[in-house]
Short mmCIF file of C-alpha atoms and ligand atoms in Angstrom, two decimals:
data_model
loop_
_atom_site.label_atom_id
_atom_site.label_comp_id
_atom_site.label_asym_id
_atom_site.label_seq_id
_atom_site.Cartn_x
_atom_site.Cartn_y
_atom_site.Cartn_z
CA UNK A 1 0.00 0.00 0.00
CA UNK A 2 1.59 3.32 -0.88
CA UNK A 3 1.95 5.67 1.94
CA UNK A 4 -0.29 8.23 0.67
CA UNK A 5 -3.56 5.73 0.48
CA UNK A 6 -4.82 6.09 3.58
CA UNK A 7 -5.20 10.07 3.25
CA UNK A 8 -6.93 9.39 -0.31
CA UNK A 9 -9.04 6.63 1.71
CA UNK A 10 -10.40 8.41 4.52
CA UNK A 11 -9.44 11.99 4.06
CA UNK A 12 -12.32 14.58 2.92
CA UNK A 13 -11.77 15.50 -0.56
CA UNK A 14 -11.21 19.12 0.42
CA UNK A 15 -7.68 18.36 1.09
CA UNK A 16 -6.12 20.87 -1.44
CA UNK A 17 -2.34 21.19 -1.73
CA UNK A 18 -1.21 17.72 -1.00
CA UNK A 19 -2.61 16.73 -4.35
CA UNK A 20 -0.08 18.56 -6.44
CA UNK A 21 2.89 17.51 -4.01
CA UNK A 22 1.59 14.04 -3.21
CA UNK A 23 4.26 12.67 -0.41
CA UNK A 24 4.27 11.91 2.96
CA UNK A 25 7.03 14.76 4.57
CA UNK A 26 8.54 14.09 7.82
CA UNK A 27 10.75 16.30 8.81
CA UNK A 28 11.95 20.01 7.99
CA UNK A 29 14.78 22.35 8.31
CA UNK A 30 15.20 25.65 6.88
CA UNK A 31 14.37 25.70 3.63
CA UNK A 32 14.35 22.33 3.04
CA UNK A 33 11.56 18.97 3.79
CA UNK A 34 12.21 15.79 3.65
CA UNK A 35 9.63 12.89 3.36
CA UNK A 36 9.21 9.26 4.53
CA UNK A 37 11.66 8.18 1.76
CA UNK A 38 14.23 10.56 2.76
CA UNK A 39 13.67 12.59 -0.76
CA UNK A 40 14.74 16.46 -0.20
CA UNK A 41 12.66 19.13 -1.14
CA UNK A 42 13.23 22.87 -1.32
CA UNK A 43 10.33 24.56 -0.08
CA UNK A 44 9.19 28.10 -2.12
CA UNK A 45 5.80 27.60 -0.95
CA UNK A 46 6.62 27.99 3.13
CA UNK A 47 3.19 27.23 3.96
CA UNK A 48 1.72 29.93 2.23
CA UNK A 49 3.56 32.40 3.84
CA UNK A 50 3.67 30.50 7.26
CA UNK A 51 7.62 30.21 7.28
CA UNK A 52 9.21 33.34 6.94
CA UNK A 53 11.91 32.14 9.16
CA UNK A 54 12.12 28.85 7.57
CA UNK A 55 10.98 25.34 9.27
CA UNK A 56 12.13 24.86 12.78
CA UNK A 57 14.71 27.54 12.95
CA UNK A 58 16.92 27.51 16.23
CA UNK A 59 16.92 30.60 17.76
CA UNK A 60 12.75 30.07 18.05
CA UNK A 61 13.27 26.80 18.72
CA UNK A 62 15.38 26.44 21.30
CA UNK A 63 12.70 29.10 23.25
CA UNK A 64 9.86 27.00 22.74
CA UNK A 65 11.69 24.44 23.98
CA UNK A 66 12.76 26.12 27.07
CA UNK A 67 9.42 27.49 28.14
CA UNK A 68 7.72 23.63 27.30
CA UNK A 69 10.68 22.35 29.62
CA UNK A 70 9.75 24.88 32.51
CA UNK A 71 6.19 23.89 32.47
CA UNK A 72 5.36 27.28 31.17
CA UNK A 73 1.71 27.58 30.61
CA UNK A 74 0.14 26.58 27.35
CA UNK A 75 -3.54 27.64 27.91
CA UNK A 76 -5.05 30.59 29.48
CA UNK A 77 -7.89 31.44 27.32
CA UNK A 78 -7.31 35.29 27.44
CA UNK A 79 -6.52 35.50 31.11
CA UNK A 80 -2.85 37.11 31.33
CA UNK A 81 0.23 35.34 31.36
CA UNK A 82 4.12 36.34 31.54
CA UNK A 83 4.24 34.76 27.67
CA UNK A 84 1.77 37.25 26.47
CA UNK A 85 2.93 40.31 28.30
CA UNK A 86 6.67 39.83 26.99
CA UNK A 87 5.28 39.44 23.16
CA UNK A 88 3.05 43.02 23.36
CA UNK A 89 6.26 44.25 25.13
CA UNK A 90 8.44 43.46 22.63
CA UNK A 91 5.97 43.97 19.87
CA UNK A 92 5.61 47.51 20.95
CA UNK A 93 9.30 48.14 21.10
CA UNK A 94 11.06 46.22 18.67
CA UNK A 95 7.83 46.82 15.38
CA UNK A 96 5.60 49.42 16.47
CA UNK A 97 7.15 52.07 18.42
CA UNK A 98 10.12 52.25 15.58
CA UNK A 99 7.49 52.50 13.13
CA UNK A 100 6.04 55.66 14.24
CA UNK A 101 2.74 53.34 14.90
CA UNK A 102 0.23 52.86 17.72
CA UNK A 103 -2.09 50.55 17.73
CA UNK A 104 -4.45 48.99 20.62
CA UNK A 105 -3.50 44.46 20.00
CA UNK A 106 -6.62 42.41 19.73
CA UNK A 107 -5.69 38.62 19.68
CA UNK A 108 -8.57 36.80 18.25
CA UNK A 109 -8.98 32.95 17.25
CA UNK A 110 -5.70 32.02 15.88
CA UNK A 111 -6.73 31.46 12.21
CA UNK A 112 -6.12 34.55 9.54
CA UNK A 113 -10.07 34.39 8.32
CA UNK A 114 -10.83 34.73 12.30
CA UNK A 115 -8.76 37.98 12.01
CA UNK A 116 -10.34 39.39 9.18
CA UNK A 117 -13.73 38.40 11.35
CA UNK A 118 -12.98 40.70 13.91
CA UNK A 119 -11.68 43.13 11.54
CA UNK A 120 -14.82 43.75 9.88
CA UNK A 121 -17.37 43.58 12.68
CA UNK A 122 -15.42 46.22 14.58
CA UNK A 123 -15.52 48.42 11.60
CA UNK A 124 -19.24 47.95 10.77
CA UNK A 125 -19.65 48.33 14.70
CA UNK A 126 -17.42 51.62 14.91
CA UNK A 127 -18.95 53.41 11.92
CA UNK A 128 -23.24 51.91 12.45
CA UNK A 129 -22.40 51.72 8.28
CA UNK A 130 -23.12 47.70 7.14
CA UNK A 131 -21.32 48.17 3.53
CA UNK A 132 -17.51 46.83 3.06
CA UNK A 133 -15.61 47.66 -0.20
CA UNK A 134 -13.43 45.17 -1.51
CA UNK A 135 -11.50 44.67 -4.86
CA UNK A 136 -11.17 42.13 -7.39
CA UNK A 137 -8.87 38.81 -6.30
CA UNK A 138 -8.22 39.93 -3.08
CA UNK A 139 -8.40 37.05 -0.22
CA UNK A 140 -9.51 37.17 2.55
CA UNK A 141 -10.27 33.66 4.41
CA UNK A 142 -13.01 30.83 4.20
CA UNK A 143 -15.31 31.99 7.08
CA UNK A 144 -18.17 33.73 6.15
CA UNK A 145 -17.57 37.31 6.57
CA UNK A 146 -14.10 37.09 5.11
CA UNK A 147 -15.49 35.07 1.82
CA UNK A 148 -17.60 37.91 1.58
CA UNK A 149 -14.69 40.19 0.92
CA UNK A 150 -12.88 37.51 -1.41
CA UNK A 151 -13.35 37.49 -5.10
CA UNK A 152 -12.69 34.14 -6.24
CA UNK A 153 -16.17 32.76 -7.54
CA UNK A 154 -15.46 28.98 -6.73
CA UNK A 155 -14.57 29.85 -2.96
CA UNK A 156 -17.34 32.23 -2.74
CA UNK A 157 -20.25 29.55 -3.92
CA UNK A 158 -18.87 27.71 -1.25
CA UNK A 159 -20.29 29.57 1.02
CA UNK A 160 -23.67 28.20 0.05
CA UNK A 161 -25.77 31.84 0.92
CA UNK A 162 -25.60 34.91 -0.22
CA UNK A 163 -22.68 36.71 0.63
CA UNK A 164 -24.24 40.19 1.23
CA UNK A 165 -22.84 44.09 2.27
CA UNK A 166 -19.69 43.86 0.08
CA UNK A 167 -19.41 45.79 -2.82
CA UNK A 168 -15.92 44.36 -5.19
CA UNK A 169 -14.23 47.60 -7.04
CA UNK A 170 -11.01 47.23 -9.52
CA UNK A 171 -7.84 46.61 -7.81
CA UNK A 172 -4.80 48.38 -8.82
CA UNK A 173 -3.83 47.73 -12.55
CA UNK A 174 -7.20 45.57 -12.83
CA UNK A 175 -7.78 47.84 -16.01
CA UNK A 176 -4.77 48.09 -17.45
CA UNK A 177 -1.68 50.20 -16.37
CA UNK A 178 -2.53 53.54 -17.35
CA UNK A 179 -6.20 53.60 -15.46
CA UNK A 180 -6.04 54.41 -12.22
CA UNK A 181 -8.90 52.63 -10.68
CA UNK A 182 -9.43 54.91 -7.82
CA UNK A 183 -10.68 57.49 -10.33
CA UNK A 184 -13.88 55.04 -10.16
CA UNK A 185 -13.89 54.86 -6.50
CA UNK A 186 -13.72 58.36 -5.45
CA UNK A 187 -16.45 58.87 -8.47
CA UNK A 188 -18.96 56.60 -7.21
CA UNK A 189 -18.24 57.79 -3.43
CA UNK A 190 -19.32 61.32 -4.83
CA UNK A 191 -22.02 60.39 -7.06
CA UNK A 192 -25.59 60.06 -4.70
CA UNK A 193 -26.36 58.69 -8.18
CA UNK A 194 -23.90 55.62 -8.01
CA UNK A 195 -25.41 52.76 -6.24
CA UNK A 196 -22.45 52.50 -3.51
CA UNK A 197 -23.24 53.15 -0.17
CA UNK A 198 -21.52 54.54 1.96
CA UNK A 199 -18.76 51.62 3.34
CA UNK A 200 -17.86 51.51 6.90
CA UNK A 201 -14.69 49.92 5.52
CA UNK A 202 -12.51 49.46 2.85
CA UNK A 203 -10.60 46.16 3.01
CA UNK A 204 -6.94 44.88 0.66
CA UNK A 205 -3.95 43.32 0.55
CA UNK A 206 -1.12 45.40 -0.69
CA UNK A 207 -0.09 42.26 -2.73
CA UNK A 208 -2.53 40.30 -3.25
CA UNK A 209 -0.81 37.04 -2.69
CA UNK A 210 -3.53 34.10 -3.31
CA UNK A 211 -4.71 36.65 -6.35
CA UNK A 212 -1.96 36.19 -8.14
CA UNK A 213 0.48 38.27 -7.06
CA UNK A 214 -0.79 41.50 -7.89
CA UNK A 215 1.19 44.24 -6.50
CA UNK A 216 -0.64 47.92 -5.55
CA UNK A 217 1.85 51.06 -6.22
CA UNK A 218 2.63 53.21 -3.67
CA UNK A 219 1.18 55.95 -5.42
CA UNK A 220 -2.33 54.21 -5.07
CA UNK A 221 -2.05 53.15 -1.80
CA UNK A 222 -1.60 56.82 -0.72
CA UNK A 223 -4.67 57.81 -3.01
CA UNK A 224 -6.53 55.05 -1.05
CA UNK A 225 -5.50 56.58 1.95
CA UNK A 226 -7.02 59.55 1.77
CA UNK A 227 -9.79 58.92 -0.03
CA UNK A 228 -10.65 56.75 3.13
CA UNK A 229 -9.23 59.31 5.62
CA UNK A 230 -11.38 62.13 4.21
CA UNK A 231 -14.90 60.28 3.93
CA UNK A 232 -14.38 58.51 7.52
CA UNK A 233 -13.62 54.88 5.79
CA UNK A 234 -11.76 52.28 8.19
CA UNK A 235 -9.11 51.42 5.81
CA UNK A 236 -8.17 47.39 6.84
CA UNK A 237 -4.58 46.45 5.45
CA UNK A 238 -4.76 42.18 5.64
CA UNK A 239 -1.19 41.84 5.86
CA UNK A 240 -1.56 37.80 7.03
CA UNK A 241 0.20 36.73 3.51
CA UNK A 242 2.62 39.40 2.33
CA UNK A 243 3.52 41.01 6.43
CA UNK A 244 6.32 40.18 8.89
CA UNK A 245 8.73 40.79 6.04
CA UNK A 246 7.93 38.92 3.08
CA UNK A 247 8.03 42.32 1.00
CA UNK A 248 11.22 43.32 2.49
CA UNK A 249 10.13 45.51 5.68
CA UNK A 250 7.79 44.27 8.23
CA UNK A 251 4.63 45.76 7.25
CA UNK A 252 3.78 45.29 3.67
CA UNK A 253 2.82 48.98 3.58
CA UNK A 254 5.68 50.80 5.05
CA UNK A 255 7.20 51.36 1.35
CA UNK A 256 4.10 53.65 0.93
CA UNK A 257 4.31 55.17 4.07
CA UNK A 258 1.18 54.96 5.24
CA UNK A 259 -1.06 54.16 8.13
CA UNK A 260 -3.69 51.78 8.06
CA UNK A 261 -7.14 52.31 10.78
CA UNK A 262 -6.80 48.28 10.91
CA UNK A 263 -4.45 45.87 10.25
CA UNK A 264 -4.27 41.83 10.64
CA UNK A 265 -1.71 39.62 10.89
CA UNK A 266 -1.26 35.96 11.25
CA UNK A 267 0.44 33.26 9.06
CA UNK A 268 4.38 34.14 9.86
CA UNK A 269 3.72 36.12 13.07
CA UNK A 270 4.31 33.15 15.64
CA UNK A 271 7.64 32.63 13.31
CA UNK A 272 7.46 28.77 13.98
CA UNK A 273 4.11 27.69 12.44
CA UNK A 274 2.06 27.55 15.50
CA UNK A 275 -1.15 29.11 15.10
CA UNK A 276 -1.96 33.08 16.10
CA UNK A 277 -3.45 35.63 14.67
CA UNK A 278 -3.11 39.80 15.87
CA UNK A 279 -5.74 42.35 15.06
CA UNK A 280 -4.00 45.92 15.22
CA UNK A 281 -6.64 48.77 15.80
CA UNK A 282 -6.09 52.84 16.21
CA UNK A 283 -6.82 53.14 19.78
CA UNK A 284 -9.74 55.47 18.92
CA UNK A 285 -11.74 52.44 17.26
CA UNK A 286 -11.17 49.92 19.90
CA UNK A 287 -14.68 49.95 20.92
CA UNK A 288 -15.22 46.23 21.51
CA UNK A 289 -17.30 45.59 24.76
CA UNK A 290 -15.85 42.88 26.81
CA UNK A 291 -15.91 39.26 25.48
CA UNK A 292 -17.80 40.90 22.06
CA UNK A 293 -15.78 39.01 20.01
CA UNK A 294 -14.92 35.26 22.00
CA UNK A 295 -12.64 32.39 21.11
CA UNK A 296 -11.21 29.61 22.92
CA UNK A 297 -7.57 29.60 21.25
CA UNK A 298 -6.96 33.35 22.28
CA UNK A 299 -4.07 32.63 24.16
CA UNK A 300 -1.66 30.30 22.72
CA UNK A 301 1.24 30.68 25.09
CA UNK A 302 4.05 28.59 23.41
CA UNK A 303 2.95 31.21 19.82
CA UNK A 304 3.35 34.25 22.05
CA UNK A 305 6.79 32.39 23.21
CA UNK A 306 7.72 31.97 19.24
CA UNK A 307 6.69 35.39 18.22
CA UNK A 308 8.37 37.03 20.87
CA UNK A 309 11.71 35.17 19.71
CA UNK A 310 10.85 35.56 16.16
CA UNK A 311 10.87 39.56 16.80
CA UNK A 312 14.91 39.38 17.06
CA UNK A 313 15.37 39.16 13.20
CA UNK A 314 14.07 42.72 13.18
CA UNK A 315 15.84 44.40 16.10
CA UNK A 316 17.97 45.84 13.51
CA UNK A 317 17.58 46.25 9.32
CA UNK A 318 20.26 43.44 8.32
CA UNK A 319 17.34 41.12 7.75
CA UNK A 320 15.20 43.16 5.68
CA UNK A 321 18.14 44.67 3.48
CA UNK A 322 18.95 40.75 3.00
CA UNK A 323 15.60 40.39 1.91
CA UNK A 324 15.65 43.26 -0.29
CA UNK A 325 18.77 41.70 -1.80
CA UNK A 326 17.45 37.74 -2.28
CA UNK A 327 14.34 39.73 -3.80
CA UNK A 328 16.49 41.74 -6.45
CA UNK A 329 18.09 38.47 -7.19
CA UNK A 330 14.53 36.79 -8.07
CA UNK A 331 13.09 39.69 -9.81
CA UNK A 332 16.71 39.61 -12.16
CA UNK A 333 16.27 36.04 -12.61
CA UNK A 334 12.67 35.60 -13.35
CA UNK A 335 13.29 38.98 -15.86
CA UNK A 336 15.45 36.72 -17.89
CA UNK A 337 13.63 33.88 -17.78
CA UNK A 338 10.23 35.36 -19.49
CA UNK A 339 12.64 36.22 -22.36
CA UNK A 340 12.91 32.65 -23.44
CA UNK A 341 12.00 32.86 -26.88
CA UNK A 342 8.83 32.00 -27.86
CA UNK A 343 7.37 32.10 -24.31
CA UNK A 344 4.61 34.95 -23.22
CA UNK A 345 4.72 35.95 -20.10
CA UNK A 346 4.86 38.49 -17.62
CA UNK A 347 7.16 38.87 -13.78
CA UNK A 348 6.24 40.50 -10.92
CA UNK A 349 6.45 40.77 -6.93
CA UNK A 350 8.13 42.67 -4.29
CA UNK A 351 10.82 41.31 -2.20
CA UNK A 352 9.92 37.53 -1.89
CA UNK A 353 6.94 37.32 -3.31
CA UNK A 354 7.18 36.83 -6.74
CA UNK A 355 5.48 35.61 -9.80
CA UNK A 356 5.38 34.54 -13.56
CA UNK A 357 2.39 35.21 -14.84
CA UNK A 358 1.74 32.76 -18.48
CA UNK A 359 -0.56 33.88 -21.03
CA UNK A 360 -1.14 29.85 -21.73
CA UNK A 361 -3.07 29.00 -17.83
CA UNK A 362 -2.07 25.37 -18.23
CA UNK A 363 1.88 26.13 -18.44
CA UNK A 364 2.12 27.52 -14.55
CA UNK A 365 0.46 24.00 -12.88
CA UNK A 366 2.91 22.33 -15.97
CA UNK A 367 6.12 24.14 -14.12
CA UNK A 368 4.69 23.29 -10.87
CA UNK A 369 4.69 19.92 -11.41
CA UNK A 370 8.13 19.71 -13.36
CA UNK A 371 9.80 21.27 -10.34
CA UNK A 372 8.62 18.73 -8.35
CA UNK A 373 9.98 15.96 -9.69
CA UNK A 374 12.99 17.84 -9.63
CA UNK A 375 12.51 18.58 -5.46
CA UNK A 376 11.36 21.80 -5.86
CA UNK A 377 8.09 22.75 -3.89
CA UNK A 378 6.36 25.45 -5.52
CA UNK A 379 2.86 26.93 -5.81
CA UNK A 380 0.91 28.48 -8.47
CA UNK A 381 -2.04 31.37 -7.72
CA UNK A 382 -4.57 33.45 -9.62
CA UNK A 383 -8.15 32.74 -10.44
CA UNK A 384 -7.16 30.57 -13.32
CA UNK A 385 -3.75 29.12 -11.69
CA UNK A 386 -2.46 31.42 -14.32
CA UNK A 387 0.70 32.13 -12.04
CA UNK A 388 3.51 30.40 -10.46
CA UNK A 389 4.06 32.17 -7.13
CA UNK A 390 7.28 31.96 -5.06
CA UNK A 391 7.39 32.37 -1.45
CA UNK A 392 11.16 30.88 -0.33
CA UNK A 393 12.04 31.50 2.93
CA UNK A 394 13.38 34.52 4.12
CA UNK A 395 16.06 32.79 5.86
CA UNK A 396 16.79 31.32 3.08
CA UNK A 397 20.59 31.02 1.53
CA UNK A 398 21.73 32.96 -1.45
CA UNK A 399 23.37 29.32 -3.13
CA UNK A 400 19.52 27.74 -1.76
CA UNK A 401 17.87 30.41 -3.58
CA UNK A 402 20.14 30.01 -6.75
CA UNK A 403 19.28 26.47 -6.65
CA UNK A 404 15.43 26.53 -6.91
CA UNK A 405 16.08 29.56 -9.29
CA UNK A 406 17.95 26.97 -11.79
CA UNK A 407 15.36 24.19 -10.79
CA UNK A 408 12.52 26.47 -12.01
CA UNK A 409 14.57 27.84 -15.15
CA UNK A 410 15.14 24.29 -16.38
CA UNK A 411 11.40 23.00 -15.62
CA UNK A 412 10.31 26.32 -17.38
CA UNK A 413 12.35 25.09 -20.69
CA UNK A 414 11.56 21.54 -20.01
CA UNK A 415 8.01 22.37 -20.12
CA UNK A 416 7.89 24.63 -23.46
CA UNK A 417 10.06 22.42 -24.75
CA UNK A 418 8.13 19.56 -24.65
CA UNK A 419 4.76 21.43 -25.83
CA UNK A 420 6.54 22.70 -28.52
CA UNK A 421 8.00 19.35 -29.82
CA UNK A 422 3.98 18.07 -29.40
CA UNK A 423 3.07 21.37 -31.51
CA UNK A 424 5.10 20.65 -34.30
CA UNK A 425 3.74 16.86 -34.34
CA UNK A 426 0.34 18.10 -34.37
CA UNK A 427 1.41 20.27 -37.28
CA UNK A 428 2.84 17.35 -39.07
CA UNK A 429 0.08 14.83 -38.67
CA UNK A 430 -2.21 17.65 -39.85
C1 PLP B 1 -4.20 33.01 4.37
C2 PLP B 1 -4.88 34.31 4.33
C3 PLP B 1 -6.04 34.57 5.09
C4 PLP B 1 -6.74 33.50 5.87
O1 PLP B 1 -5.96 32.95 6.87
P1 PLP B 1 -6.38 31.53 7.47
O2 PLP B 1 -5.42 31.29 8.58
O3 PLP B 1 -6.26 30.53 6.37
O4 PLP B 1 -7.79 31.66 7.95
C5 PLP B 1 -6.56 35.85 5.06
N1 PLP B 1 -5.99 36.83 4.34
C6 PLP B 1 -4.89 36.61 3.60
C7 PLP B 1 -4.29 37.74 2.84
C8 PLP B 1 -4.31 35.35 3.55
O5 PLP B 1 -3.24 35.12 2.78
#
């Protein structure tokens, strides 16, 4: 019986990404997983943006293990504990306070949708407006509030009922480069005559990361911002995919310089993979009543013991300017590999997240799947899996980088190659 059977026996058949990397892994370190066979893998998918700091990296490690050894407390529900007061410590001093930023910390359920949850009902709560404005392939989570605000159709019919008080408006670049879709926005939010109420919020992803890797310009993010800022919009930043320094500083939207009313966090935030999620809120909207919005996993101590750890890659810039660097080193190699002749396609991304976008859907699942076999781990995104999207680590080496670099140039020509050679039999026969 093949190790995988009993997952394709008595697992539900939403399992998702284990189809297209269909092994049993083991074990993990850095950039790298192994499986039952001992076959080596070099991870650019990092859980979706779980493992910014790679799989089981020491310096977090080695403090979980220490505070499991003490018998340091694992569950409080939200009822204060040492691990919790040193991560809003050091999250004040070593992120926000630098940053020029203060916001009140909410910790809600530890999922990213759960986040988003809480996100939304404060701002419909704060403002007594129902109406959230969201754009086209942003993500935002699976519950229902948070599908509400996401724009890809399959996820959404998931859902089963109508997914109500959302209104979806052009993201940045949605209509070509030289509209600038706010023009629309700031119309209709002048216009009685327009149909759009009114939002209490306005919710996005600087990069929208499950989208496709569609990247907003700082230029429109500050046009955002003030358009929000002067009609009394809570502008929500869901940094849970492309924050804690996959774009190359911690926030996604520091390279704008801007302030978000609301911003959530989760995926890479405990830096270990442990589940937690963070709600940031201007003090002035923190209007919750007491217990408003509950949840049993509120208080994950050994997460608040990773996160706190995971906070000393940023007491200084080192680590961001070395993800600056790996992310000019993508964005040079991916430029030169949408050249191959005959190929269309497109790059893009900031720092490490990065993408090919292919004209032909089929070729990014194609590459996928070549790289694979070839022990590369690597997703693709976009409503029509149109792009293949890589998240390496951020602790990632430069000659580990290089690697899955020449691992996805020579799956890329592997895979045009061969449709090619299949073109010009088609040709022939006909
Ligand atoms: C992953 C993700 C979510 C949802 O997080 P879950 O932990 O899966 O609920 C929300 N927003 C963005 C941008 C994400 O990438």
């Amino acid at each position: 019986m093949s190790p995988t059977t009993i997952f394709e026996t008595h697992e539900s058949e939403v399992r998702g990404y284990c189809r297209n990397f269909p092994t049993v892994f083991n074990s993990a370190k850095g950039a790298w997983m192994t499986d039952l066979d001992g076959n080596r893998y070099l991870d650019f998918l990092s859980g979706a943006g779980v493992l910014n700091y790679g799989h089981n990296p020491d310096r977090i490690k080695q403090a979980l293990l220490g505070y499991l050894m003490r018998d340091g407390i694992t569950h409080t529900l939200d009822m204060y504990s040492e691990a919790k007061r040193r991560f809003i410590e050091q999250f004040i001093e070593v992120i926000l306070a630098p940053r020029g930023l203060d916001y009140k910390l909410q910790f809600p359920g530890p999922t990213g949708t759960n986040a988003v949850e809480a996100a939304l009902k404060l701002a419909r709560k704060v403002t007594g407006r129902q109406h959230v404005v969201s754009f086209t392939n942003g993500f935002h989570g699976m519950t229902l509030g948070a599908l509400a605000v996401t724009g890809n159709g399959f996820k959404r019919a998931g859902a089963g009922v109508p997914l109500t008080h959302t209104t979806s408006l052009p993201f940045d670049g949605y209509l070509g480069q030289d509209v600038d879709t706010l023009d629309y926005f700031e119309a209709m939010l002048a216009d009685g005559g327009s149909g759009l109420e009114l939002p209490a919020a306005v919710i996005l992803e600087t990069v929208q990361a499950e989208g496709g890797v569609n990247v907003a310009s700082s230029a429109w993010l500050r046009r955002l911002r003030e358009i929000t800022q002067r009609h009394d919009i809570v502008l929500i930043v869901d940094d849970i995919q492309v924050g804690c320094g996959r774009t190359g500083s911690f926030f996604s939207f520091e390279q704008a310089g801007i302030k978000p009313d609301i911003v959530t966090l989760s995926k890479s935030l405990s830096g270990y993979g442990l589940p937690m999620a963070l709600v940031l809120i201007r003090p002035d909207l923190d209007q919750w009543a007491p217990g408003e919005h509950n949840g049993t996993f509120r208080g994950h101590c050994p997460a608040f013991v990773t996160a706190t750890a995971a906070l000393s890659f940023w007491q200084t810039d080192q680590f961001e300017q070395s993800v600056r660097a790996k992310g000019k080193l993508v964005e040079k190699r991916l430029t030169q590999m949408i050249d191959i002749p005959g190929l269309a396609a497109k790059n893009r991304g900031i720092g490490l997240i990065q993408g090919i976008e292919f004209a032909d859907a089929s070729l990014a699942g194609r590459v996928s799947a070549a790289c694979f076999e070839r022990g590369v781990i690597i997703e693709t995104a976009g409503i029509d899996d149109q792009v293949l999207k890589l998240l390496p680590s951020l602790t990632i080496r430069e000659d580990e980088l290089t690697h899955g670099l020449d691992v996805i140039e020579e799956s890329l020509r592997h895979v045009i190659g061969a449709q090619s050679k299949t073109k010009q039999k088609t040709q022939v026969a006909a």
